[in-house]
XYZ file of C-alpha atoms in Angstrom:
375
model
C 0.000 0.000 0.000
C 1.599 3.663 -1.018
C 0.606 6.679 1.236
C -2.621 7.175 2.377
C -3.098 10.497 2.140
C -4.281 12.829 5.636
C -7.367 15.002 5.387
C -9.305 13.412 1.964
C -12.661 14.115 1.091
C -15.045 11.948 -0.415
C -15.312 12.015 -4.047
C -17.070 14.124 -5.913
C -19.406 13.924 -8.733
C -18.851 11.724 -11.563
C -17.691 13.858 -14.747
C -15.389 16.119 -12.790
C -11.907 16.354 -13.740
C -9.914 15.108 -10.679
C -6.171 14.982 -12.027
C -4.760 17.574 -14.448
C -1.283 17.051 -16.133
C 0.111 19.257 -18.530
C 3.331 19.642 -19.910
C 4.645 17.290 -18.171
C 8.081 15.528 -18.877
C 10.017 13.223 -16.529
C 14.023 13.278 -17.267
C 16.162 10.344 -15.656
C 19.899 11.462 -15.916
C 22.027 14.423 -17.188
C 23.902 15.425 -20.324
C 24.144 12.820 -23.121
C 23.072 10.225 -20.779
C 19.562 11.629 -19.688
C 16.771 9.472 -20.770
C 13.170 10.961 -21.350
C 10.936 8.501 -19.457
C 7.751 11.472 -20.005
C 7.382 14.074 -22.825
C 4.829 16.499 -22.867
C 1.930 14.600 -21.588
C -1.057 16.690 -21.380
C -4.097 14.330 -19.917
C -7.265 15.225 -17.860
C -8.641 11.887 -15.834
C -12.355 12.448 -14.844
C -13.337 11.889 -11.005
C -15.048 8.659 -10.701
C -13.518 6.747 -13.780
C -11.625 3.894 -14.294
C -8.926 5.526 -16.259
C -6.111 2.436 -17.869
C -2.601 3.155 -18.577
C -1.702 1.036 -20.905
C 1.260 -0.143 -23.792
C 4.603 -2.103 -23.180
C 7.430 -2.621 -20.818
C 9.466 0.657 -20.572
C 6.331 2.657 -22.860
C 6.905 5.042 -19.570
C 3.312 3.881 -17.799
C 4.464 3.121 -14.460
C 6.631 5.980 -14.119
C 3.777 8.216 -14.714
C 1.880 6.231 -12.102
C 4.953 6.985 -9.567
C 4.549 10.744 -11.026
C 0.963 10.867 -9.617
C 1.901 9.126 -6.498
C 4.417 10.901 -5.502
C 7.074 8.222 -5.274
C 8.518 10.840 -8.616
C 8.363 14.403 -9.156
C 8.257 15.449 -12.379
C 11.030 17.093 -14.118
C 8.549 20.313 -15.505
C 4.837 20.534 -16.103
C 1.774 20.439 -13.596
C 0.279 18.007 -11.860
C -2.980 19.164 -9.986
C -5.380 16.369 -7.909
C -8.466 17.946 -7.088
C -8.069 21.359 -8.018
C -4.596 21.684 -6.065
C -0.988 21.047 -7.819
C 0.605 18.476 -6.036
C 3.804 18.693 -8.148
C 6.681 19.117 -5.734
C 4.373 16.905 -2.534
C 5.469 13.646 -1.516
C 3.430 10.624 -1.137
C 1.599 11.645 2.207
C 0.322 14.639 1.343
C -1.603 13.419 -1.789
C -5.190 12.193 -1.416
C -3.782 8.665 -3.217
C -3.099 5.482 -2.479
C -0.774 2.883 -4.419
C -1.517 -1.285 -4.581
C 1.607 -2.982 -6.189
C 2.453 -5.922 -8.056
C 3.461 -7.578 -4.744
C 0.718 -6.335 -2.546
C 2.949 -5.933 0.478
C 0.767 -7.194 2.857
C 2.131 -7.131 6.366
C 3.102 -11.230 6.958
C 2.729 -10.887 10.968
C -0.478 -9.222 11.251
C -4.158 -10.969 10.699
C -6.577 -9.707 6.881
C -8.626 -7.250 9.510
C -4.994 -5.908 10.903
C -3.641 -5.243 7.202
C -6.314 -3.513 6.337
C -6.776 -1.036 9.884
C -3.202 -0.194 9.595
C -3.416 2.594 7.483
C -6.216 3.755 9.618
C -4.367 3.252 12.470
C -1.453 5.176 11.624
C -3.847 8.180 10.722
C -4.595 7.928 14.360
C -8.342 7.447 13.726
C -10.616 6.215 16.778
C -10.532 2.734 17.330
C -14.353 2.623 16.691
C -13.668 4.390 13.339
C -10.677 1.454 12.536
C -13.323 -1.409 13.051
C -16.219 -0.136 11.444
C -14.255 0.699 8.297
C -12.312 -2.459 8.531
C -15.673 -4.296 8.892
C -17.180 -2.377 5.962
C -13.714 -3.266 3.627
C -14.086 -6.550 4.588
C -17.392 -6.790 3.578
C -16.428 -4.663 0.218
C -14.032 -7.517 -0.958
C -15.980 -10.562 0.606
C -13.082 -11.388 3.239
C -15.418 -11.471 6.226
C -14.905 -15.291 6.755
C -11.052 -14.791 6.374
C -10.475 -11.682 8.716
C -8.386 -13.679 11.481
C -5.995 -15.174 9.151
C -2.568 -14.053 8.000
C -1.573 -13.608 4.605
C -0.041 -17.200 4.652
C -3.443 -18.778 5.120
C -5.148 -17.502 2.138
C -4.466 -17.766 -1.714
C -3.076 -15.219 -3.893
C -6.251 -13.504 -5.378
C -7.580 -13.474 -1.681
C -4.408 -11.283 -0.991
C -5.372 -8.692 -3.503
C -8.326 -8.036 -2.035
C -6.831 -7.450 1.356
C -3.919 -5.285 -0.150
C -7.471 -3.517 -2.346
C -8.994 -3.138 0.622
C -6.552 -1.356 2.703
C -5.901 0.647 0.186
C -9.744 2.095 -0.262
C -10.070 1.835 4.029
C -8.928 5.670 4.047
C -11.149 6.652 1.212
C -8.356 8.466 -0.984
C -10.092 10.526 -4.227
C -7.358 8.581 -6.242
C -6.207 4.696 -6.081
C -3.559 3.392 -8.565
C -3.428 -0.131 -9.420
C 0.576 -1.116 -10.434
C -0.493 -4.059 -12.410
C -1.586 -5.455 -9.501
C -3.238 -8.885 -11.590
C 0.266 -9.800 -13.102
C 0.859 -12.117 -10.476
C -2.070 -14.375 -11.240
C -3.442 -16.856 -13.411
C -5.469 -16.744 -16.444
C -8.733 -17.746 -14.933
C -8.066 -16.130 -11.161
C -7.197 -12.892 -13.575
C -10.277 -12.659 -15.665
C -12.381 -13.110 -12.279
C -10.542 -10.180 -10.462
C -11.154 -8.284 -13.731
C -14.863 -8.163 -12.738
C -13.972 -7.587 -9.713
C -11.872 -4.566 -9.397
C -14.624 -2.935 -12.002
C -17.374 -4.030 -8.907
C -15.562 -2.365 -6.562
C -14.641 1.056 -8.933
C -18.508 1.332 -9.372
C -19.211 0.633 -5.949
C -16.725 2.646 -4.146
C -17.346 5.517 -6.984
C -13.059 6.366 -6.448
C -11.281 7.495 -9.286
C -9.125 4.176 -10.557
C -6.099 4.836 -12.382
C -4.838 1.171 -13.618
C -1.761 0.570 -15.081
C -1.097 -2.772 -17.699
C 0.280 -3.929 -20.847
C -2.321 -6.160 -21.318
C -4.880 -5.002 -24.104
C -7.462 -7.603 -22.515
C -7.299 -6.051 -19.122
C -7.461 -2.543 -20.545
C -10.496 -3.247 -22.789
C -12.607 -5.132 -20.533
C -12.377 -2.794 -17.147
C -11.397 0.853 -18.560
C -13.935 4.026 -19.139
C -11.104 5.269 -21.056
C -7.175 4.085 -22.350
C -4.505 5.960 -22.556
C -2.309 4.144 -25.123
C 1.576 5.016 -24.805
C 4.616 4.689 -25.916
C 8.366 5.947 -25.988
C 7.077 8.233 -22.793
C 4.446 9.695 -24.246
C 0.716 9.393 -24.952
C -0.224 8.148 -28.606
C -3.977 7.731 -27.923
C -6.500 8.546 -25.612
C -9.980 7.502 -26.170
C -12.764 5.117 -24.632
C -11.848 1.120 -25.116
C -14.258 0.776 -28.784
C -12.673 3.574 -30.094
C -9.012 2.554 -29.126
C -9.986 -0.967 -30.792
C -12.130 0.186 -33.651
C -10.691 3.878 -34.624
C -6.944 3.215 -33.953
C -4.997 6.926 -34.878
C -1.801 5.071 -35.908
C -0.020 2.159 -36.927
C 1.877 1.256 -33.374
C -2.056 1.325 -31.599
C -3.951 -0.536 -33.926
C -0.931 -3.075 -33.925
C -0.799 -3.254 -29.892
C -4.689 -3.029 -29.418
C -5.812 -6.939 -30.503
C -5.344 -8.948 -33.711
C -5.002 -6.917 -36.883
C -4.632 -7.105 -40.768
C -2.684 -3.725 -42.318
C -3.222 -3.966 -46.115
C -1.233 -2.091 -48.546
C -3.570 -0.356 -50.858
C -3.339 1.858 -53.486
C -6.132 5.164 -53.005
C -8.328 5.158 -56.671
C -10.221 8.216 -55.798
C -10.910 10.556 -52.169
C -14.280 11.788 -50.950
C -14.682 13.442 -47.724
C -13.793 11.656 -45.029
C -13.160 8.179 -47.355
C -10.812 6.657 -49.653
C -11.657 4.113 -52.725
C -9.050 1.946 -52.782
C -8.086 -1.045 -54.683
C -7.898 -4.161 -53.162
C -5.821 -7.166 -54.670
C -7.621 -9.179 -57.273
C -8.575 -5.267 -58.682
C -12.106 -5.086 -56.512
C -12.868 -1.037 -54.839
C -13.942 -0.435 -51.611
C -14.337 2.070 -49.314
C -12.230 3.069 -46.492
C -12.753 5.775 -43.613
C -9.760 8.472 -43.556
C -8.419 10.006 -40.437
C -9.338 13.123 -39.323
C -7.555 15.862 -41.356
C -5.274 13.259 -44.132
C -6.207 13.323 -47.801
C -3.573 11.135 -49.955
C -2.882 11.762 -53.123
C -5.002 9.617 -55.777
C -2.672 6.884 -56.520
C -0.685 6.768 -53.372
C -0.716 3.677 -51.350
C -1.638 3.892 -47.867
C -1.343 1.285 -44.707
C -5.107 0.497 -44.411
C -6.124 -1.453 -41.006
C -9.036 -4.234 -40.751
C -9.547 -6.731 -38.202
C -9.633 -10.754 -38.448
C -13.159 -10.928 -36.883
C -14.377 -7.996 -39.717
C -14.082 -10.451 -42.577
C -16.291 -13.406 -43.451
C -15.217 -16.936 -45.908
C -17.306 -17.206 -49.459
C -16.546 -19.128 -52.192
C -13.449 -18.158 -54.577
C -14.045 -14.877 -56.554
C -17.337 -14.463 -54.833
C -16.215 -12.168 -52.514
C -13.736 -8.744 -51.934
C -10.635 -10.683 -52.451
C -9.288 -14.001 -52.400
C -6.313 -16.042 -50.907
C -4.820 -19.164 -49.872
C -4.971 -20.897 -46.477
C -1.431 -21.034 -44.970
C -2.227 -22.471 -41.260
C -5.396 -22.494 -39.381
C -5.267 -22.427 -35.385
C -7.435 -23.738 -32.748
C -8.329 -21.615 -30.088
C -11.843 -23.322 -28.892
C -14.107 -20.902 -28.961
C -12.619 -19.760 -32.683
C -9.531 -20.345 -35.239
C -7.980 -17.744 -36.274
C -7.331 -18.829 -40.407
C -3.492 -17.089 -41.995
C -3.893 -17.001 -45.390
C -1.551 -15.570 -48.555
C -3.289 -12.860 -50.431
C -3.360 -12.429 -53.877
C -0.957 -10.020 -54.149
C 1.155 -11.919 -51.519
C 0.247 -10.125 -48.228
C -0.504 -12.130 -45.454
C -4.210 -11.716 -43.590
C -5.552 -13.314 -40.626
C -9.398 -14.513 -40.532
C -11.006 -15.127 -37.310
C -13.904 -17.447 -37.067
C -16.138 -18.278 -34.644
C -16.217 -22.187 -34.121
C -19.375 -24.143 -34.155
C -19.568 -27.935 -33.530
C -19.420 -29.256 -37.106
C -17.182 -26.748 -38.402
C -13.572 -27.992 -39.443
C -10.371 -25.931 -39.757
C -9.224 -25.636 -43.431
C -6.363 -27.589 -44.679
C -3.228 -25.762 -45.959
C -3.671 -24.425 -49.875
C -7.713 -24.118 -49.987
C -8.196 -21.513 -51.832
C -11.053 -19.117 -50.121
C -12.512 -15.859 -50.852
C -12.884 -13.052 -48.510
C -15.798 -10.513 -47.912
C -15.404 -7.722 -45.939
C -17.241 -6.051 -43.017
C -19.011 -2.142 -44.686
C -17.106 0.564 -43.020
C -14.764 -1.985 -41.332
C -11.243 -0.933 -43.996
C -9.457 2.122 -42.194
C -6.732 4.337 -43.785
C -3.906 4.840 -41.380
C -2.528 8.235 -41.102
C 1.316 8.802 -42.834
């Protein structure tokens, strides 16, 4: 658990802004050895959100996280939590608290103890320590487990002690430090649901931090997708799927297809372009790019946005490669036409059979689903 924060106030209304960065740039080093770890992020998280950080090891995610926390001060820009800059505080005197990877749970002290400690150390009234601790308990269903150390109970049990004690003090702001890495598939996907029950419960601004796109699409209000230190995309979890702005999102976010395609004429906000076998379609543009009529441009589509017909029935065509087995669907690589590689999802039904290596199938594709990438 990180600091917990003296003095906090309830939250607010949903919709608010509670953090406001801007400008902000973290700086590791000096001279020709400094390393950027932040540039200029600029980034409003509303109160009462679950707001994901999300993108790969060393994107710069965590040490924004440490930013908010505390733990790091930024090198320039603001950093305001409730209407007050923070930048320059430490740890204690921000209305946050921090769960880690590890959950650092206390291995001498009983589930009720853990989570009263930060209490405790506020100096809050015993009554006030028991009631809360009570009412956390009851939060992550621990009630039957409050005597026992952490040693007595399993490892998604110790989340929700290390969750709890971290929402006991009610802080405006709890950060998550991919706090589900530590877990496995299926004990992951149930603490999914349940970190978004207690968000929506507790109605505290979350600010979760992973690099995995299943995580980030199934809990967030909003992504921020980053990399290199800084913010590439910020949007809700069906537009960072569905509207990636550029190539490095749309490859991160999910499965995805990026066809080479030459642009055959521009209207407004789409592109006719030419797909291989010599069939038009249309494709959305981004905001504010018009290529040049008989440029090719990356264009984005993705496996589940493209059904099977029979050979020159369809868009395109191409030839099965390898077809995998996934249970609930098989995802189908096939050779294009033109020799670009595309991957077909399908959704498996009892009677259905993968197809063998060199069937030759045609390919329809989903209206509105072909994007132009920007550059």
């Amino acid at each position: 658990m990180g600091s917990t924060g003296a003095g906090v106030s309830e939250p607010t209304e949903t919709g608010t802004v509670e953090i406001v960065i801007r400008d902000l740039s973290k700086i590791f080093g000096q001279g020709a050895a400094a390393f950027h770890a932040l540039s200029d992020i600029d980034l409003e998280i509303r109160t009462g959100e679950f707001f994901t950080l999300l993108g790969p090891s060393g994107c710069g995610k965590t040490t924004l996280l440490r930013v908010i926390a505390g733990f790091e001060q930024p090198s320039t820009g603001s950093l305001g939590i409730n209407g007050k800059e923070v930048a320059g505080l430490g740890p204690n005197a921000r209305p946050v608290n921090t769960v880690f990877q590890n959950y650092a749970l206390f291995p001498h002290m009983t589930v009720a103890q853990n989570i009263g400690f930060g209490l405790k150390m506020q100096g809050r009234p015993r009554s006030e320590v028991e009631a809360t601790t009570d009412e956390m308990l009851r939060l992550v269903k621990m009630e039957a487990m409050a005597e026992r150390k952490p040693s007595e109970i399993s490892g998604g049990q110790q989340q929700r002690v290390a969750l709890a004690r971290a929402l006991a003090p009610r802080p405006r702001v709890l950060l998550l430090d991919e706090p589900l890495s530590a877990l496995d598939l299926k004990l992951r996907k149930e603490m999914q649901g349940e970190l978004k029950r207690l968000q929506t419960e507790t109605g505290i601004t979350f600010i979760f931090v992973t690099h995995d796109q299943e995580e980030a699409l199934t809990m967030s209000d909003r992504i921020a997708v980053m990399s290199a230190g800084r913010i590439l995309q910020l949007g809700s979890p069906h537009e960072i799927y569905h509207a990636p702005s550029e190539r490095f999102v749309a490859d991160f976010i999910g499965d995805t297809n990026f066809l080479d395609l030459p642009v055959a004429s521009v209207d407004g906000s789409q592109a006719t372009v030419t797909l291989p076998g010599g069939k038009e379609t249309a494709a959305r543009l981004p905001q504010g790019y018009l290529p040049v009529l008989g440029e090719t441009v990356t264009t984005v589509i993705r496996p589940e946005q493209a059904q099977t017909v029979a050979p020159g029935q369809g868009d395109m065509d191409g030839v099965v490669e390898n077809a995998v087995f996934f249970g609930t669907d098989t995802h189908v690589h096939l050779r294009l036409d033109d020799g670009q590689p595309f991957i077909l999802r399908r959704q498996n039904i009892a009677e259905a059979r993968e197809p063998a290596p060199g069937t030759r199938l045609g390919l329809t594709l989903s209206p509105g689903a072909l994007r132009v990438l920007k550059g």
